[in-house]
Amino acid sequence: MAGEIPDLLAEVRTGTGKGAARQARREHKVPGIVYGGGADPLPVNFNYHYLIKQLKAGRFLSTLFNLKVEGQEDVRVICRGIQRHVVNGLPEHVDLMRLRRTSRINLFIPVEFINHEKCVGLKRGGMLAVVRPEVELNVLAGEIPEKLVFDLDGLKIGDTITISAIDLPAGTKPTIDRDFVIANISAPRALVASDNEEGAEEEAAEE
């Protein structure tokens, strides 16, 4: 299961409509709405600087949050849209959707590699070249894996690790519909440089 889901802090917004939204912006807040999940829509406000910090952290649109609003029960949400100012690009409104445990969402899940000491290729000087440290998966909101784990035991130089080599939890599937590369065991740099030099010498001799 997923580790600790990050909190997202907001406050209830008094009133709805354009007037309430404009008032929120005058108070250096960003209005938003929480909908779905079988409950009534909830108008909220975010502290402007707090929201900017969250956005700069990255992956805001694909992160599952634990929404905390005073006077309301905590609820899992995911952002479904950010309206931005047409000139400066700053956020003006945030749409959040409540999630049930059976809801399906796309999230980036980190990949962890274990048993480096048992990897034949690494023992012989090879390097683990990670192409995708995170993989976007379609998952159930109630069954989110904390990470994907791949065992390096026995891998040799030149071996490639693809998504099909990783055991995914039941009900979880990649968003990319092909067997893409996660990492590979590449040759030592010294060996690559030596091969390049030999190739250059052979070409020179042929000329």
Short mmCIF file of N, CA, C and O in Angstrom, two decimals, residues 83-154:
data_model
loop_
_atom_site.label_atom_id
_atom_site.label_comp_id
_atom_site.label_asym_id
_atom_site.label_seq_id
_atom_site.Cartn_x
_atom_site.Cartn_y
_atom_site.Cartn_z
N GLN A 83 -7.37 26.39 -13.26
CA GLN A 83 -7.58 27.53 -14.16
C GLN A 83 -6.53 28.58 -13.85
O GLN A 83 -6.34 28.96 -12.69
N ARG A 84 -5.86 29.06 -14.89
CA ARG A 84 -4.78 30.03 -14.71
C ARG A 84 -5.09 31.33 -15.43
O ARG A 84 -5.83 31.36 -16.41
N HIS A 85 -4.47 32.41 -14.94
CA HIS A 85 -4.62 33.72 -15.55
C HIS A 85 -4.03 33.66 -16.96
O HIS A 85 -2.96 33.10 -17.18
N VAL A 86 -4.75 34.25 -17.93
CA VAL A 86 -4.33 34.14 -19.32
C VAL A 86 -3.02 34.87 -19.61
O VAL A 86 -2.32 34.56 -20.57
N VAL A 87 -2.67 35.84 -18.75
CA VAL A 87 -1.44 36.62 -18.99
C VAL A 87 -0.28 36.11 -18.15
O VAL A 87 0.78 35.76 -18.68
N ASN A 88 -0.44 36.06 -16.82
CA ASN A 88 0.69 35.71 -15.95
C ASN A 88 0.75 34.22 -15.61
O ASN A 88 1.73 33.75 -15.01
N GLY A 89 -0.28 33.45 -15.95
CA GLY A 89 -0.25 32.02 -15.73
C GLY A 89 -0.43 31.58 -14.29
O GLY A 89 -0.32 30.39 -13.97
N LEU A 90 -0.75 32.53 -13.40
CA LEU A 90 -0.92 32.18 -11.98
C LEU A 90 -2.27 31.51 -11.76
O LEU A 90 -3.25 31.79 -12.47
N PRO A 91 -2.35 30.60 -10.76
CA PRO A 91 -3.60 29.86 -10.54
C PRO A 91 -4.72 30.78 -10.06
O PRO A 91 -4.52 31.65 -9.21
N GLU A 92 -5.91 30.56 -10.63
CA GLU A 92 -7.08 31.35 -10.25
C GLU A 92 -8.21 30.50 -9.70
O GLU A 92 -9.11 31.01 -9.04
N HIS A 93 -8.18 29.20 -9.98
CA HIS A 93 -9.23 28.31 -9.47
C HIS A 93 -8.73 26.88 -9.55
O HIS A 93 -8.01 26.50 -10.48
N VAL A 94 -9.11 26.06 -8.57
CA VAL A 94 -8.68 24.66 -8.50
C VAL A 94 -9.90 23.75 -8.40
O VAL A 94 -10.78 23.98 -7.56
N ASP A 95 -9.94 22.73 -9.24
CA ASP A 95 -11.01 21.73 -9.19
C ASP A 95 -10.46 20.44 -8.59
O ASP A 95 -9.49 19.88 -9.13
N LEU A 96 -11.07 19.97 -7.52
CA LEU A 96 -10.65 18.74 -6.87
C LEU A 96 -11.79 17.72 -6.89
O LEU A 96 -12.95 18.08 -6.69
N MET A 97 -11.45 16.47 -7.12
CA MET A 97 -12.46 15.42 -7.14
C MET A 97 -12.24 14.46 -5.98
O MET A 97 -11.12 13.96 -5.77
N ARG A 98 -13.30 14.20 -5.23
CA ARG A 98 -13.23 13.20 -4.16
C ARG A 98 -13.10 11.81 -4.77
O ARG A 98 -13.67 11.54 -5.84
N LEU A 99 -12.39 10.95 -4.06
CA LEU A 99 -12.20 9.59 -4.57
C LEU A 99 -12.71 8.56 -3.58
O LEU A 99 -12.46 8.65 -2.37
N ARG A 100 -13.40 7.58 -4.10
CA ARG A 100 -13.76 6.41 -3.31
C ARG A 100 -12.65 5.38 -3.43
O ARG A 100 -11.81 5.48 -4.32
N ARG A 101 -12.67 4.38 -2.59
CA ARG A 101 -11.62 3.36 -2.63
C ARG A 101 -11.65 2.60 -3.95
O ARG A 101 -10.64 2.05 -4.39
N THR A 102 -12.81 2.58 -4.61
CA THR A 102 -12.93 1.84 -5.87
C THR A 102 -12.67 2.73 -7.09
O THR A 102 -12.74 2.25 -8.23
N SER A 103 -12.37 4.01 -6.86
CA SER A 103 -12.07 4.91 -7.98
C SER A 103 -10.73 4.56 -8.59
O SER A 103 -9.77 4.19 -7.88
N ARG A 104 -10.61 4.68 -9.91
CA ARG A 104 -9.35 4.42 -10.60
C ARG A 104 -8.72 5.75 -11.00
O ARG A 104 -9.40 6.65 -11.51
N ILE A 105 -7.40 5.87 -10.75
CA ILE A 105 -6.68 7.10 -11.07
C ILE A 105 -5.29 6.75 -11.61
O ILE A 105 -4.80 5.64 -11.41
N ASN A 106 -4.67 7.71 -12.27
CA ASN A 106 -3.29 7.56 -12.74
C ASN A 106 -2.35 8.26 -11.77
O ASN A 106 -2.54 9.45 -11.48
N LEU A 107 -1.36 7.53 -11.28
CA LEU A 107 -0.37 8.09 -10.35
C LEU A 107 1.02 7.61 -10.73
O LEU A 107 1.19 6.51 -11.26
N PHE A 108 2.03 8.43 -10.42
CA PHE A 108 3.43 8.02 -10.61
C PHE A 108 3.92 7.30 -9.36
O PHE A 108 3.86 7.85 -8.25
N ILE A 109 4.40 6.08 -9.54
CA ILE A 109 4.87 5.24 -8.44
C ILE A 109 6.38 5.03 -8.60
O ILE A 109 6.84 4.65 -9.68
N PRO A 110 7.16 5.27 -7.52
CA PRO A 110 8.62 5.09 -7.63
C PRO A 110 9.02 3.63 -7.75
O PRO A 110 8.31 2.73 -7.29
N VAL A 111 10.18 3.41 -8.40
CA VAL A 111 10.72 2.06 -8.57
C VAL A 111 11.95 1.92 -7.67
O VAL A 111 12.82 2.79 -7.66
N GLU A 112 12.00 0.83 -6.93
CA GLU A 112 13.16 0.54 -6.06
C GLU A 112 13.86 -0.72 -6.55
O GLU A 112 13.21 -1.72 -6.87
N PHE A 113 15.19 -0.67 -6.61
CA PHE A 113 15.98 -1.81 -7.05
C PHE A 113 16.70 -2.39 -5.84
O PHE A 113 17.36 -1.67 -5.09
N ILE A 114 16.59 -3.71 -5.65
CA ILE A 114 17.19 -4.36 -4.49
C ILE A 114 18.24 -5.37 -4.93
O ILE A 114 18.32 -5.75 -6.10
N ASN A 115 19.05 -5.81 -3.96
CA ASN A 115 20.10 -6.83 -4.16
C ASN A 115 21.16 -6.40 -5.17
O ASN A 115 21.58 -7.18 -6.04
N HIS A 116 21.61 -5.15 -5.03
CA HIS A 116 22.71 -4.67 -5.88
C HIS A 116 23.95 -5.56 -5.73
O HIS A 116 24.66 -5.81 -6.70
N GLU A 117 24.17 -6.04 -4.49
CA GLU A 117 25.37 -6.83 -4.21
C GLU A 117 25.32 -8.20 -4.87
O GLU A 117 26.35 -8.89 -5.00
N LYS A 118 24.15 -8.65 -5.32
CA LYS A 118 24.01 -9.94 -5.97
C LYS A 118 23.92 -9.82 -7.50
O LYS A 118 23.73 -10.83 -8.18
N CYS A 119 24.05 -8.62 -7.99
CA CYS A 119 23.96 -8.39 -9.44
C CYS A 119 25.32 -8.67 -10.08
O CYS A 119 26.31 -7.98 -9.79
N VAL A 120 25.37 -9.66 -10.94
CA VAL A 120 26.62 -10.05 -11.59
C VAL A 120 27.20 -8.89 -12.39
O VAL A 120 28.40 -8.61 -12.36
N GLY A 121 26.36 -8.19 -13.12
CA GLY A 121 26.83 -7.09 -13.95
C GLY A 121 27.45 -5.97 -13.15
O GLY A 121 28.48 -5.40 -13.54
N LEU A 122 26.86 -5.65 -12.00
CA LEU A 122 27.41 -4.59 -11.15
C LEU A 122 28.73 -5.04 -10.52
O LEU A 122 29.65 -4.25 -10.35
N LYS A 123 28.82 -6.33 -10.16
CA LYS A 123 30.06 -6.85 -9.59
C LYS A 123 31.22 -6.74 -10.57
O LYS A 123 32.37 -6.56 -10.17
N ARG A 124 30.92 -6.82 -11.84
CA ARG A 124 31.96 -6.77 -12.88
C ARG A 124 32.20 -5.34 -13.39
O ARG A 124 32.81 -5.15 -14.44
N GLY A 125 31.68 -4.38 -12.64
CA GLY A 125 31.97 -2.99 -12.99
C GLY A 125 30.89 -2.29 -13.79
O GLY A 125 31.06 -1.13 -14.17
N GLY A 126 29.80 -3.00 -14.07
CA GLY A 126 28.71 -2.39 -14.83
C GLY A 126 27.98 -1.35 -13.99
O GLY A 126 28.22 -1.20 -12.78
N MET A 127 27.10 -0.62 -14.63
CA MET A 127 26.35 0.44 -13.95
C MET A 127 24.86 0.23 -14.16
O MET A 127 24.43 -0.18 -15.23
N LEU A 128 24.09 0.54 -13.12
CA LEU A 128 22.64 0.50 -13.23
C LEU A 128 22.18 1.83 -13.80
O LEU A 128 22.26 2.86 -13.14
N ALA A 129 21.71 1.82 -15.03
CA ALA A 129 21.23 3.04 -15.69
C ALA A 129 19.71 3.05 -15.61
O ALA A 129 19.04 2.27 -16.30
N VAL A 130 19.19 3.91 -14.75
CA VAL A 130 17.73 3.97 -14.54
C VAL A 130 17.11 4.94 -15.54
O VAL A 130 17.42 6.12 -15.55
N VAL A 131 16.25 4.42 -16.38
CA VAL A 131 15.57 5.23 -17.39
C VAL A 131 14.32 5.88 -16.81
O VAL A 131 14.03 7.04 -17.07
N ARG A 132 13.59 5.11 -16.00
CA ARG A 132 12.35 5.61 -15.39
C ARG A 132 12.38 5.34 -13.88
O ARG A 132 12.03 4.24 -13.45
N PRO A 133 12.76 6.34 -13.09
CA PRO A 133 12.75 6.15 -11.64
C PRO A 133 11.33 6.08 -11.08
O PRO A 133 11.10 5.60 -9.97
N GLU A 134 10.37 6.54 -11.88
CA GLU A 134 8.95 6.45 -11.52
C GLU A 134 8.18 5.94 -12.74
O GLU A 134 8.57 6.19 -13.87
N VAL A 135 7.10 5.24 -12.47
CA VAL A 135 6.27 4.71 -13.54
C VAL A 135 4.83 5.16 -13.30
O VAL A 135 4.32 5.03 -12.19
N GLU A 136 4.19 5.67 -14.35
CA GLU A 136 2.80 6.08 -14.21
C GLU A 136 1.90 4.84 -14.34
O GLU A 136 1.95 4.13 -15.35
N LEU A 137 1.10 4.61 -13.31
CA LEU A 137 0.22 3.45 -13.28
C LEU A 137 -1.23 3.88 -13.10
O LEU A 137 -1.51 4.91 -12.49
N ASN A 138 -2.13 3.07 -13.62
CA ASN A 138 -3.55 3.24 -13.35
C ASN A 138 -3.88 2.33 -12.18
O ASN A 138 -3.73 1.11 -12.27
N VAL A 139 -4.32 2.92 -11.07
CA VAL A 139 -4.49 2.16 -9.83
C VAL A 139 -5.85 2.44 -9.20
O VAL A 139 -6.51 3.44 -9.50
N LEU A 140 -6.25 1.57 -8.28
CA LEU A 140 -7.42 1.80 -7.46
C LEU A 140 -7.03 2.72 -6.31
O LEU A 140 -5.97 2.54 -5.70
N ALA A 141 -7.87 3.69 -5.99
CA ALA A 141 -7.56 4.64 -4.93
C ALA A 141 -7.35 3.94 -3.58
O ALA A 141 -6.60 4.42 -2.74
N GLY A 142 -7.99 2.80 -3.39
CA GLY A 142 -7.84 2.08 -2.13
C GLY A 142 -6.74 1.04 -2.14
O GLY A 142 -6.50 0.37 -1.14
N GLU A 143 -6.04 0.90 -3.27
CA GLU A 143 -4.99 -0.13 -3.40
C GLU A 143 -3.76 0.46 -4.09
O GLU A 143 -3.27 -0.09 -5.07
N ILE A 144 -3.25 1.56 -3.59
CA ILE A 144 -2.13 2.23 -4.23
C ILE A 144 -0.81 1.67 -3.69
O ILE A 144 -0.55 1.73 -2.48
N PRO A 145 0.05 1.10 -4.55
CA PRO A 145 1.33 0.58 -4.06
C PRO A 145 2.27 1.71 -3.67
O PRO A 145 2.29 2.76 -4.29
N GLU A 146 3.01 1.51 -2.60
CA GLU A 146 3.97 2.52 -2.15
C GLU A 146 5.12 2.65 -3.13
O GLU A 146 5.64 3.73 -3.38
N LYS A 147 5.52 1.49 -3.72
CA LYS A 147 6.63 1.48 -4.67
C LYS A 147 6.59 0.18 -5.46
O LYS A 147 5.90 -0.78 -5.08
N LEU A 148 7.32 0.15 -6.55
CA LEU A 148 7.53 -1.07 -7.31
C LEU A 148 8.94 -1.56 -7.01
O LEU A 148 9.88 -0.77 -6.96
N VAL A 149 9.09 -2.86 -6.80
CA VAL A 149 10.39 -3.42 -6.41
C VAL A 149 10.88 -4.39 -7.48
O VAL A 149 10.13 -5.27 -7.93
N PHE A 150 12.16 -4.22 -7.88
CA PHE A 150 12.77 -5.15 -8.83
C PHE A 150 14.05 -5.72 -8.23
O PHE A 150 14.90 -4.99 -7.73
N ASP A 151 14.19 -7.03 -8.33
CA ASP A 151 15.34 -7.74 -7.78
C ASP A 151 16.44 -7.85 -8.84
O ASP A 151 16.23 -8.44 -9.91
N LEU A 152 17.62 -7.28 -8.56
CA LEU A 152 18.74 -7.28 -9.50
C LEU A 152 19.55 -8.57 -9.47
O LEU A 152 20.50 -8.72 -10.26
N ASP A 153 19.21 -9.47 -8.58
CA ASP A 153 19.97 -10.72 -8.41
C ASP A 153 20.13 -11.45 -9.75
O ASP A 153 19.16 -11.78 -10.42
N GLY A 154 21.40 -11.70 -10.14
CA GLY A 154 21.69 -12.50 -11.33
C GLY A 154 21.77 -11.74 -12.63
O GLY A 154 22.16 -12.31 -13.65
#
